Coordinates of C-alpha atoms and ligand atoms in Angstrom, one line a residue:
X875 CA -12.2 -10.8 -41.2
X876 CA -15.6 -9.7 -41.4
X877 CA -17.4 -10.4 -38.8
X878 CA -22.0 -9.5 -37.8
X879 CA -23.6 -10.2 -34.8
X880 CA -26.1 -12.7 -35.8
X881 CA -26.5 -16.7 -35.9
X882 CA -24.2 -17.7 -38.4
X883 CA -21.8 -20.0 -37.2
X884 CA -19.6 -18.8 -39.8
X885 CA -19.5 -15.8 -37.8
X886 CA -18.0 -17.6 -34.9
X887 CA -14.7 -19.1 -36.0
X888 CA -12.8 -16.9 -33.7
X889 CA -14.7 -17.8 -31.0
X890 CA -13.9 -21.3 -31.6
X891 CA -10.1 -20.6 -32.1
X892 CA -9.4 -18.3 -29.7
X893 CA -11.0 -19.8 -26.3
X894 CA -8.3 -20.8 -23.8
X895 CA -10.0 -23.2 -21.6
X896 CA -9.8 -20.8 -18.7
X897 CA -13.4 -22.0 -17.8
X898 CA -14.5 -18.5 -16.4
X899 CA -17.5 -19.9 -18.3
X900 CA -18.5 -22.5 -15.5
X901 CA -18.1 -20.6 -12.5
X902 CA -19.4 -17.0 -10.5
X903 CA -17.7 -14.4 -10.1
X904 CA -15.3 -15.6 -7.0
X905 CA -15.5 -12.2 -5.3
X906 CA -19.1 -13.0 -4.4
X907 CA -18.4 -16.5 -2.9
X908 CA -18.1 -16.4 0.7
X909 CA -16.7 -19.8 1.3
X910 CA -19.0 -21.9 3.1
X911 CA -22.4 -22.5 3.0
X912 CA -24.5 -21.0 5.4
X913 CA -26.9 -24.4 6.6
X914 CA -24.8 -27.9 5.3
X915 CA -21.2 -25.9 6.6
X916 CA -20.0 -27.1 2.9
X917 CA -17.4 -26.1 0.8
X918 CA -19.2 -23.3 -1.8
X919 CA -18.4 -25.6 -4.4
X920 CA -21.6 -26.9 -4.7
X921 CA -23.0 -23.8 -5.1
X922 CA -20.5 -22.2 -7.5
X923 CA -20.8 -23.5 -11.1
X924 CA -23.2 -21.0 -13.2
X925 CA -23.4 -23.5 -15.7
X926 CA -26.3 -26.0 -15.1
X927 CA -25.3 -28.0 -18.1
X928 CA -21.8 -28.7 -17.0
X929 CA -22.7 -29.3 -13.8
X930 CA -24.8 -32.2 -14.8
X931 CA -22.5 -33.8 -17.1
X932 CA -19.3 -33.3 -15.9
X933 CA -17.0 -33.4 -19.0
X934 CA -15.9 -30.4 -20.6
X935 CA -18.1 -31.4 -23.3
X936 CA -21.3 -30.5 -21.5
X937 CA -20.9 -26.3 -21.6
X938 CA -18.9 -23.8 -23.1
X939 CA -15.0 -24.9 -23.2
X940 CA -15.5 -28.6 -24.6
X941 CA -18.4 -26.8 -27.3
X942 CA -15.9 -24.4 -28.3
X943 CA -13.3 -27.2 -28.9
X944 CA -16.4 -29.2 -31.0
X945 CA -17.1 -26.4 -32.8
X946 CA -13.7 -25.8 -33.7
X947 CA -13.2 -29.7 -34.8
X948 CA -16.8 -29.3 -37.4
X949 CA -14.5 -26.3 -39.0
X950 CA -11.1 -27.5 -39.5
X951 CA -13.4 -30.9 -41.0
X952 CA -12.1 -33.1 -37.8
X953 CA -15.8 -34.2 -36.6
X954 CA -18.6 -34.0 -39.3
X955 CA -21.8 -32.7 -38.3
X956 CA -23.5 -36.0 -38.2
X957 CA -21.5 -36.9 -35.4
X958 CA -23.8 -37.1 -32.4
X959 CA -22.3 -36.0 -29.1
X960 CA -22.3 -32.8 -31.0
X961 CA -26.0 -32.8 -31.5
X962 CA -26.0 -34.0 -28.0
X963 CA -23.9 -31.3 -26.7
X964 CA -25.9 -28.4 -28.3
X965 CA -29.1 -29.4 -27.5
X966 CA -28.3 -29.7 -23.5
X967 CA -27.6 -26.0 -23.3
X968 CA -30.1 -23.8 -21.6
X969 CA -28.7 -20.9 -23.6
X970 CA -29.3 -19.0 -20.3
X971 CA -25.8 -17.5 -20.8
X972 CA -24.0 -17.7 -17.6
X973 CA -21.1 -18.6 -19.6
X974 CA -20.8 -15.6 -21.7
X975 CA -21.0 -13.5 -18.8
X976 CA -18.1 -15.2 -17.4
X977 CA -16.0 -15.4 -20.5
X978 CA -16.8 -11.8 -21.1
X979 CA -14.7 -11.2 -17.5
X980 CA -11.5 -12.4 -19.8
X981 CA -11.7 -12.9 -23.7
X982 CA -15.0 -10.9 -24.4
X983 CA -15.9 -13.8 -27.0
X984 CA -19.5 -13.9 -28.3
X985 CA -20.0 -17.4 -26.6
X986 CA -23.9 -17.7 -26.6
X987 CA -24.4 -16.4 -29.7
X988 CA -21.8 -19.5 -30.9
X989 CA -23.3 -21.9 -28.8
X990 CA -27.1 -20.7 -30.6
X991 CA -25.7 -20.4 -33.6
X992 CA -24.5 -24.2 -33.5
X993 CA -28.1 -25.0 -32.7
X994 CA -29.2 -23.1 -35.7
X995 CA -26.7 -24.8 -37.8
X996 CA -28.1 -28.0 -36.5
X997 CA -31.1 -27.7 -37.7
X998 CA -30.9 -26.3 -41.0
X999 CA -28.5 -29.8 -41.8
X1000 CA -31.5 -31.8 -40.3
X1001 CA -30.3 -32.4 -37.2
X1002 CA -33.1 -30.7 -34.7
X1003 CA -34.5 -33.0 -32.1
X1004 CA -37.6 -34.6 -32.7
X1005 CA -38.8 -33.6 -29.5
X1006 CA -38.8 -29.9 -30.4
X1007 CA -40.2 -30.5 -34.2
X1008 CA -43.4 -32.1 -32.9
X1009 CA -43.9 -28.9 -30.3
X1010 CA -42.9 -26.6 -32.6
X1011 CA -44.8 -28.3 -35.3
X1012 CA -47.6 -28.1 -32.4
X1013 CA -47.1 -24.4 -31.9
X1014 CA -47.5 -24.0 -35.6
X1015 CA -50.7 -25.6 -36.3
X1016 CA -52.5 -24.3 -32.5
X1017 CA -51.1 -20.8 -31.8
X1018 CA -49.5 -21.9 -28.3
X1019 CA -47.5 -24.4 -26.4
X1020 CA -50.0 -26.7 -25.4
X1021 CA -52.0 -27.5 -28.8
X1022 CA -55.2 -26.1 -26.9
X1023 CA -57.6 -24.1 -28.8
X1024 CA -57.4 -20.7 -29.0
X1025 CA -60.9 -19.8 -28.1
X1026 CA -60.1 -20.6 -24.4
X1027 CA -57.5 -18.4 -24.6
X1028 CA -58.7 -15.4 -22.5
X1029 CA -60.3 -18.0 -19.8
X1030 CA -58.4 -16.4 -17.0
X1031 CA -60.3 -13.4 -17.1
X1032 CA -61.8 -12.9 -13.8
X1033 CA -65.5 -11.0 -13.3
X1034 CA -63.2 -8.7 -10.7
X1035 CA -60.6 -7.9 -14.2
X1036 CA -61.2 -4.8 -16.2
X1037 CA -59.5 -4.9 -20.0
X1038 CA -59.5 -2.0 -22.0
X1039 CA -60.5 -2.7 -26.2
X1040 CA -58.2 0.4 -26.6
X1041 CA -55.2 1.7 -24.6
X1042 CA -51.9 2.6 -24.3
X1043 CA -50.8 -0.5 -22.5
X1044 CA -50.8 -3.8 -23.9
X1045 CA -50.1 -6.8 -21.8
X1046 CA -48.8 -10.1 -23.7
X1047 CA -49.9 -13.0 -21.4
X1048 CA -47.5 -15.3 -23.0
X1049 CA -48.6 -19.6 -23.4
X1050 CA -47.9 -20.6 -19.9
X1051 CA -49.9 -18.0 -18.1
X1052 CA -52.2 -18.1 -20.0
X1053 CA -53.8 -22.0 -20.0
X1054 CA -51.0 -23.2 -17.0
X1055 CA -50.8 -20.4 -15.0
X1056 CA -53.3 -18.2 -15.2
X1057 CA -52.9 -16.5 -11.2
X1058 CA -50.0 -15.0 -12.5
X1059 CA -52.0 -13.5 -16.0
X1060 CA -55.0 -12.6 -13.0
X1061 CA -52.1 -10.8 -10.6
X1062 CA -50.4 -8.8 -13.5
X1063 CA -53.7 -7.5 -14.8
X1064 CA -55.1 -6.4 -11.0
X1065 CA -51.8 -4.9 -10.5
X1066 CA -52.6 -2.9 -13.9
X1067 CA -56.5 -2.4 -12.9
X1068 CA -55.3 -1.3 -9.1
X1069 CA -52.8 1.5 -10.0
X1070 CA -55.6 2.8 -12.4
X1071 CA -53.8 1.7 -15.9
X1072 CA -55.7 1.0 -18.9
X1073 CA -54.5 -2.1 -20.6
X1074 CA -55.4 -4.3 -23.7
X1075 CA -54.9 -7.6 -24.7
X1076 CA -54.1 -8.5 -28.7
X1077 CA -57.1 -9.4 -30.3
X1078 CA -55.5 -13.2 -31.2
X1079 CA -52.5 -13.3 -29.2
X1080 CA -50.2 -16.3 -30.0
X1081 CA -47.3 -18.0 -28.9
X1082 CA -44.2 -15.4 -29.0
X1083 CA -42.3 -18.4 -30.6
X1084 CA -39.3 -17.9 -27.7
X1085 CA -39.0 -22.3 -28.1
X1086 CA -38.5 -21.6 -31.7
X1087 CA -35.6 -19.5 -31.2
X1088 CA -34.4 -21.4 -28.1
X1089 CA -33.7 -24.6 -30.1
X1090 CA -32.7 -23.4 -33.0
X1091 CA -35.8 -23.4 -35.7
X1092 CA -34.7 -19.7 -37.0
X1093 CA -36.9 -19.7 -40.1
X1094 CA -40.3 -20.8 -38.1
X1095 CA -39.1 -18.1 -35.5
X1096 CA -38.4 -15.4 -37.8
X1097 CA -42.4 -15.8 -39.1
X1098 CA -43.7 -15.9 -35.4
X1099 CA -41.5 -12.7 -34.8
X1100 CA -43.0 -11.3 -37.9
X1101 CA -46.4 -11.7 -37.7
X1102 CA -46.9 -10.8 -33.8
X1103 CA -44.7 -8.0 -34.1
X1104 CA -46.8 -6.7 -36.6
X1105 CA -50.0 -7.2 -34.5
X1106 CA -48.4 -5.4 -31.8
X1107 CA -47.7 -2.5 -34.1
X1108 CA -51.4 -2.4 -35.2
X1109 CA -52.9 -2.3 -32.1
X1110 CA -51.1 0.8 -31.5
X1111 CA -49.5 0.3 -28.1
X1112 CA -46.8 2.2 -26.8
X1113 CA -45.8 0.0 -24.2
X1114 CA -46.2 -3.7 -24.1
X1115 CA -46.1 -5.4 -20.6
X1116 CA -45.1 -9.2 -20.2
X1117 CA -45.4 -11.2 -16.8
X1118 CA -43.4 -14.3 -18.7
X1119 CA -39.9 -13.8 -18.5
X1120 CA -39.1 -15.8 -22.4
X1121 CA -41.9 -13.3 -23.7
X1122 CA -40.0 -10.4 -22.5
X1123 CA -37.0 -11.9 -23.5
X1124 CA -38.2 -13.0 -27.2
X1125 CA -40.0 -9.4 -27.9
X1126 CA -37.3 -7.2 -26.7
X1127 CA -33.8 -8.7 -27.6
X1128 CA -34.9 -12.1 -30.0
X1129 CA -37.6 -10.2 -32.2
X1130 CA -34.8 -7.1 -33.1
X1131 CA -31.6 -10.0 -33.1
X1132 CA -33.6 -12.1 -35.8
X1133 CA -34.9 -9.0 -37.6
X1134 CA -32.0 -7.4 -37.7
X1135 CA -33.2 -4.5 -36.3
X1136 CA -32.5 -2.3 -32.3
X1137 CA -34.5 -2.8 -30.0
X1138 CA -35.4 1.0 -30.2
X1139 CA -36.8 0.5 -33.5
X1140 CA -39.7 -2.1 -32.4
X1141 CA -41.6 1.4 -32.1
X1142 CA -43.1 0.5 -28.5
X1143 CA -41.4 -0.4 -25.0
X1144 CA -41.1 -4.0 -23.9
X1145 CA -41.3 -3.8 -19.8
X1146 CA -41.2 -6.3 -17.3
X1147 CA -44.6 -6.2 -14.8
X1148 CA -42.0 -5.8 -11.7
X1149 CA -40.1 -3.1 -13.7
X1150 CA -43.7 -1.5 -14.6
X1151 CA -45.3 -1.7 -11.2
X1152 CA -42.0 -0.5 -9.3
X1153 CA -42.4 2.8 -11.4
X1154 CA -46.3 2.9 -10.2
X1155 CA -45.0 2.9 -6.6
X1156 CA -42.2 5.6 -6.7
X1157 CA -45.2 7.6 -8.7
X1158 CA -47.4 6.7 -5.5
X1159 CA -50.0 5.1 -7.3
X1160 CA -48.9 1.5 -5.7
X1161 CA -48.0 1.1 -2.0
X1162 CA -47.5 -2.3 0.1
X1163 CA -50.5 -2.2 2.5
X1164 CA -50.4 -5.9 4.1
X1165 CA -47.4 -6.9 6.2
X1166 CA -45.9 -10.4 5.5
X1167 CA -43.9 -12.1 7.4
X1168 CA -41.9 -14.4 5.2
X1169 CA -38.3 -15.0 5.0
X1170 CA -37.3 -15.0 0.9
X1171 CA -35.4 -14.8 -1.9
X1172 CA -35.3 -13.8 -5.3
X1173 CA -34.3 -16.0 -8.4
X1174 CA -32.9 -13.8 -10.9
X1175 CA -34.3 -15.5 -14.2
X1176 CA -31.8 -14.7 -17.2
X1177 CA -34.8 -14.1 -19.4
X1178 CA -35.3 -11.1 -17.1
X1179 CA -31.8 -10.7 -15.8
X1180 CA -28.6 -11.2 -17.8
X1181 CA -30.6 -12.1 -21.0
X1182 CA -32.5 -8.9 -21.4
X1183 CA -30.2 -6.1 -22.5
X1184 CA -31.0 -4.2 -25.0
X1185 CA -30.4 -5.7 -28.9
X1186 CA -28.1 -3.3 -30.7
X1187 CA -26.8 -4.6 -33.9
X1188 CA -23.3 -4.5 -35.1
X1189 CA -21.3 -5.3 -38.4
X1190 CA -17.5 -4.6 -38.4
X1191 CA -14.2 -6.7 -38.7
X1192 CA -12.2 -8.4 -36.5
X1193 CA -8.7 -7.5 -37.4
X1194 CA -7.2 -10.6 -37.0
X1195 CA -3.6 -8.6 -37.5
X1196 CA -4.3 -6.3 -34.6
X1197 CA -5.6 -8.5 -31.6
X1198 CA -8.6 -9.8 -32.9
X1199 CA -10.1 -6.3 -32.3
X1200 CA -13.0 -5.2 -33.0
X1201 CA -13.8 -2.3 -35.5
X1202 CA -15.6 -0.3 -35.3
X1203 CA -15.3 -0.4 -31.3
X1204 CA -18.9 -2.0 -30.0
X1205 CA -20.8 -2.0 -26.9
X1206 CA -20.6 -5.2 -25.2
X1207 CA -23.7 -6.8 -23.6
X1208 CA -22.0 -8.7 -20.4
X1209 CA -25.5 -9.0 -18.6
X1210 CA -25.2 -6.2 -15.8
X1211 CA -28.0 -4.3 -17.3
X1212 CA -30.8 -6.3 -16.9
X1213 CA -34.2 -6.1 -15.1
X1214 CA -32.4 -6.5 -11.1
X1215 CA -33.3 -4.0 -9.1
X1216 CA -37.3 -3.5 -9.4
X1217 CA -38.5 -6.3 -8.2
X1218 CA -36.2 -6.0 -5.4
X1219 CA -37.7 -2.7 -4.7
X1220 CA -41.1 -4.0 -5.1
X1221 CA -39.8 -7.1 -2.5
X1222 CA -37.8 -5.1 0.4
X1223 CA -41.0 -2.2 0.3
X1224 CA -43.3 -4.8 1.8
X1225 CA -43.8 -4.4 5.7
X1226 CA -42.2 -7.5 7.8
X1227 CA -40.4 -9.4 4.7
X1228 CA -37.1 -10.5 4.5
X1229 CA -34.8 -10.6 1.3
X1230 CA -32.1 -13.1 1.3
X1231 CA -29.6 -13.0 -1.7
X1232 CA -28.2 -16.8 -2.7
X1233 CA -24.6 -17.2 -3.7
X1234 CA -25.7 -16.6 -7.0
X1235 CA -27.5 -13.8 -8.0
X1236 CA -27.9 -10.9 -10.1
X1237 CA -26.0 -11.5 -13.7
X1238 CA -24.8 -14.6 -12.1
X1239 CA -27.7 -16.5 -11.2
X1240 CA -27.9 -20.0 -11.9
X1241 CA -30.8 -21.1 -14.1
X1242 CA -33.9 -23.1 -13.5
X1243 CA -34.0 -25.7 -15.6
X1244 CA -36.5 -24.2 -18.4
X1245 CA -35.0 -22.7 -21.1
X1246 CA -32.9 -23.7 -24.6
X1247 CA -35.9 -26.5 -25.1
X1248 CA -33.8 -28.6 -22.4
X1249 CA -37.0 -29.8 -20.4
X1250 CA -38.4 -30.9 -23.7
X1251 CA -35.7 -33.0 -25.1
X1252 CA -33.5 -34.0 -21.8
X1253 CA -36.1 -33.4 -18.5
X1254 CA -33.7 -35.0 -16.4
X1255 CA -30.7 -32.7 -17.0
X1256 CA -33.8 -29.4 -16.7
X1257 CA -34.7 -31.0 -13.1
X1258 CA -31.5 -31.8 -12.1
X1259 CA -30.5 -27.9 -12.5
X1260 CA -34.0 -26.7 -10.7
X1261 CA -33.0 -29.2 -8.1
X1262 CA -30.2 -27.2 -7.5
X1263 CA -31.2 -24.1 -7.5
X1264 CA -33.9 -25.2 -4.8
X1265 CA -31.4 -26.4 -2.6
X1266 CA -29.5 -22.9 -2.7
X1267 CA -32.4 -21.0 -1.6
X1268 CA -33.1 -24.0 1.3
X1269 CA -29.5 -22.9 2.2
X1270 CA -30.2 -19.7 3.0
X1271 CA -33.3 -20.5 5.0
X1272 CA -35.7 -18.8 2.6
X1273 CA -38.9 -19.6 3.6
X1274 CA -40.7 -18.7 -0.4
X1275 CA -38.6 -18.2 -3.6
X1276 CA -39.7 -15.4 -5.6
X1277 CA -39.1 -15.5 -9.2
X1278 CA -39.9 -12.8 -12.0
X1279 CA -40.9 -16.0 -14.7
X1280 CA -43.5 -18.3 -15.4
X1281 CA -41.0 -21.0 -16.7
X1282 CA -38.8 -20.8 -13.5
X1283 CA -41.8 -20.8 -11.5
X1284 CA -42.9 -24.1 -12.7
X1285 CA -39.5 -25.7 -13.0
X1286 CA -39.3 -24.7 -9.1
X1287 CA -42.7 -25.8 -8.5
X1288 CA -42.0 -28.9 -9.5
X1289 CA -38.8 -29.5 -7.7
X1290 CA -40.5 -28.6 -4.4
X1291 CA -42.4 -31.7 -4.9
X1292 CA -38.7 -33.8 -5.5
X1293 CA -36.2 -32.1 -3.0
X1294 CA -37.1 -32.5 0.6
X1295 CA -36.1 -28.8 2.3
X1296 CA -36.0 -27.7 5.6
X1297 CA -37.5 -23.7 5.0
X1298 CA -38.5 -23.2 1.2
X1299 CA -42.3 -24.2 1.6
X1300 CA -43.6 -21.9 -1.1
X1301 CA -42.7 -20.6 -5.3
X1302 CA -44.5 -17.2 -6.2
X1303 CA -44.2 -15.4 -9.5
X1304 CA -43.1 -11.8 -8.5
X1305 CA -46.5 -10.2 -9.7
X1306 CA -48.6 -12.6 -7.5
X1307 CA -46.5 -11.5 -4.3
X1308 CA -47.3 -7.8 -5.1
X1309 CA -51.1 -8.4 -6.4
X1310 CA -51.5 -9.9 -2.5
X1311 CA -49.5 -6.9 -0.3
X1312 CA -50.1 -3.5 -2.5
X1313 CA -53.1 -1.4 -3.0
X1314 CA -53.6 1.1 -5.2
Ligands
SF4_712 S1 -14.5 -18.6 -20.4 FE1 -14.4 -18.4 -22.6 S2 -12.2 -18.7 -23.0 FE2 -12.6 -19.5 -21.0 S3 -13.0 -21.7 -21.3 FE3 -15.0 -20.6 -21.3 S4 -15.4 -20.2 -23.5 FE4 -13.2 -20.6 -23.3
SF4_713 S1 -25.8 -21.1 -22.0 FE1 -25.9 -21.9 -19.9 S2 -26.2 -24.1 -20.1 FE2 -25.4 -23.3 -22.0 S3 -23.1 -23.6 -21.9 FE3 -23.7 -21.5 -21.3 S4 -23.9 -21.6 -19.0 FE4 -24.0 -23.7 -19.8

């Protein structure tokens, strides 16, 4: 049967028929469970489902196996699509895909490109949440997240911040840092100015669309990809810089998915700031000059971890006489390859801090809570997973999470106010950690 990496549903049949509900797709990798946890003495239970969705809800429904089963019940004509736990179902996923990591340890099965693919064919029957039309819709009509205007865009430039109208280097601030968050636009752009790099900003930067993608709304996404990869390519950058980790995500892997292109053909590189400014300070031109004393640990977002491989296409069969295999043979993203190990660097090279790894880490982290348009249309189920994730690091006596997103520092922001810890004071985006301790 033919069969293209993209977000058809159609595409996914065999995903649907073929899952064995092994639920490798809810939990780490057991190998990096150590059994109890360090502070409460509890079983690692707590602390070993990857998926944030099931974890809230309990039934197999909420997550990967039950989906699979749904999905399988719209094809075979058992459920119709109007039926709403399916609607309810899709919409709940983060699409951080912790899942697919862990089904890809057994079956290899494409399962977050089914579970977005569902959301996709949700909304084309007229099924999107209302919730996500009205931002979206927002989004549209304003140029970014918030439905603020445009002009105040570029507010968060500082006297102290130097931006080039021509260079090189173009860093794309991204919604959130730039009207929510603007320390962490100011820390990625000193960084730049301190290490002597000439950077620009697009003329009429707007949102990169990643919600649009996230929740399904292809057609609206597939015009914001357009248009501001096109401004991109006009300003003549050769690399483009991004602070916020669903930027990143949504210009280097979303942008080539939806336009059926490779990454390597966007014609410029999409870097992450910690990936940038850890190559600055093996060239010497950043060093960590100010000690800090902090114990802390590092949230691997999947926009910058597991989520950020590489988009290469791939059209084939899958020879439904022969295994199910796959032919031609492909290259398998499983989420290994992503952005890990630079901001670690950037982390362990400061004097007098300590990195602590949670349970779950690297290309099993567990997510945040922001992500899939969950803390638009469900806030409860995106608080209940940041929650979480707080309570890890508190765990591990972390005194300051450190996180490489602008999404998942919010999300943990905001559960530092809920969750009463006994060490984790403090949430810093990774850029504002290394704007304070390196010099140029
Ligand atoms: S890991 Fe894959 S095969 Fe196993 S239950 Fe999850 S989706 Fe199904
Ligand atoms: S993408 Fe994330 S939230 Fe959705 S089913 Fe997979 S692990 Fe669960």
């Amino acid at each position: 049967m033919s069969f293209k990496l993209d977000l058809n549903i159609e595409n996914y049949f065999w995903e649907s028929r073929c899952c064995m509900g092994c639920a490798m797709c809810k939990y780490g990798d057991w190998i990096y469970a150590p059994g109890i946890a360090p502070k409460s003495k509890k079983f690692i239970h707590d602390f070993a489902w990857v998926c944030p969705e099931w974890q809230w809800g309990k039934f197999d429904n909420w997550g990967a196996t039950g989906r699979t089963r749904l999905i399988n019940a719209l094809f075979v004509g058992d459920l119709p699509w109007d039926e709403p736990l399916i609607h309810e179902a899709a919409f709940r996923c983060f699409s951080c895909g912790a899942c697919d990591v862990g089904c890809k340890r057994n079956l290899d099965l494409e399962i977050l490109l089914m579970n977005q693919s569902l959301k996709v064919a949700l909304v084309e029957r007229g099924f999107a949440r209302p919730e996500h039309k009205g931002i979206i819709a927002r989004i549209e009509k304003s140029g970014n997240y918030y439905g603020m205007d445009q002009k105040i865009r570029k507010d968060w430039i500082t006297d102290d911040i130097k931006v080039e109208d021509k260079a090189d280097v173009l860093f794309f601030v991204g919604c959130w840092a730039s009207y929510k968050y603007p320390e962490v636009a100011q820390a990625t752009a000193r960084i730049l100015n301190k290490a002597g790099v000439p950077f620009m900003l697009l003329d009429e930067e707007r949102c990169c669309g990643s919600l649009m993608y996230e929740t399904g709304h292809l057609r609206e996404f597939r015009i914001a990809a357009r248009a501001t990869l096109e401004k991109i390519r006009q300003s003549g950058a050769k690399t483009v810089v991004c602070a916020c980790g669903y930027c990143y995500k949504a210009l280097k892997v979303e942008y080539p998915k939806v336009l059926d292109m490779a990454t390597s053909d966007l014609g410029f590189e999409v870097v992450h700031i910690a990936e940038f400014a850890d190559k600055l300070r093996q060239e010497g031109k950043l060093s960590p000059k100010e000690e800090l004393k902090m114990r802390v640990t590092y949230h691997d977002a999947c926009s910058v971890g597991r989520l950020s491989e590489p988009w290469i296409p791939w059209e084939g069969i899958r020879d439904a006489e022969d295994w199910g295999k796959l032919k031609p043979p492909r290259q398998f993203r499983r989420g290994t390859n992503g952005c890990y190990e630079p901001p670690r660097n950037l982390i362990k090279a400061i004097p007098g801090i300590e990195l602590v790894e949670m349970f779950r880490h690297h290309h099993n982290a567990y997510h945040s809570g922001e992500g899939g348009g969950v803390l638009e249309a469900y806030p409860e189920t995106a608080h209940f997973a940041a929650d979480w994730r707080l309570r890890e690091a508190d765990e591990f006596g972390a005194e300051a999470i450190i996180t490489p997103d602008v999404h998942s520092l919010h999300m943990l922001k905001g559960a530092l106010e809920r969750v009463e810890t006994d060490t984790v004071g403090k949430v810093y985006h990774i850029a504002e950690i290394v704007d304070e301790t390196y010099s140029g």
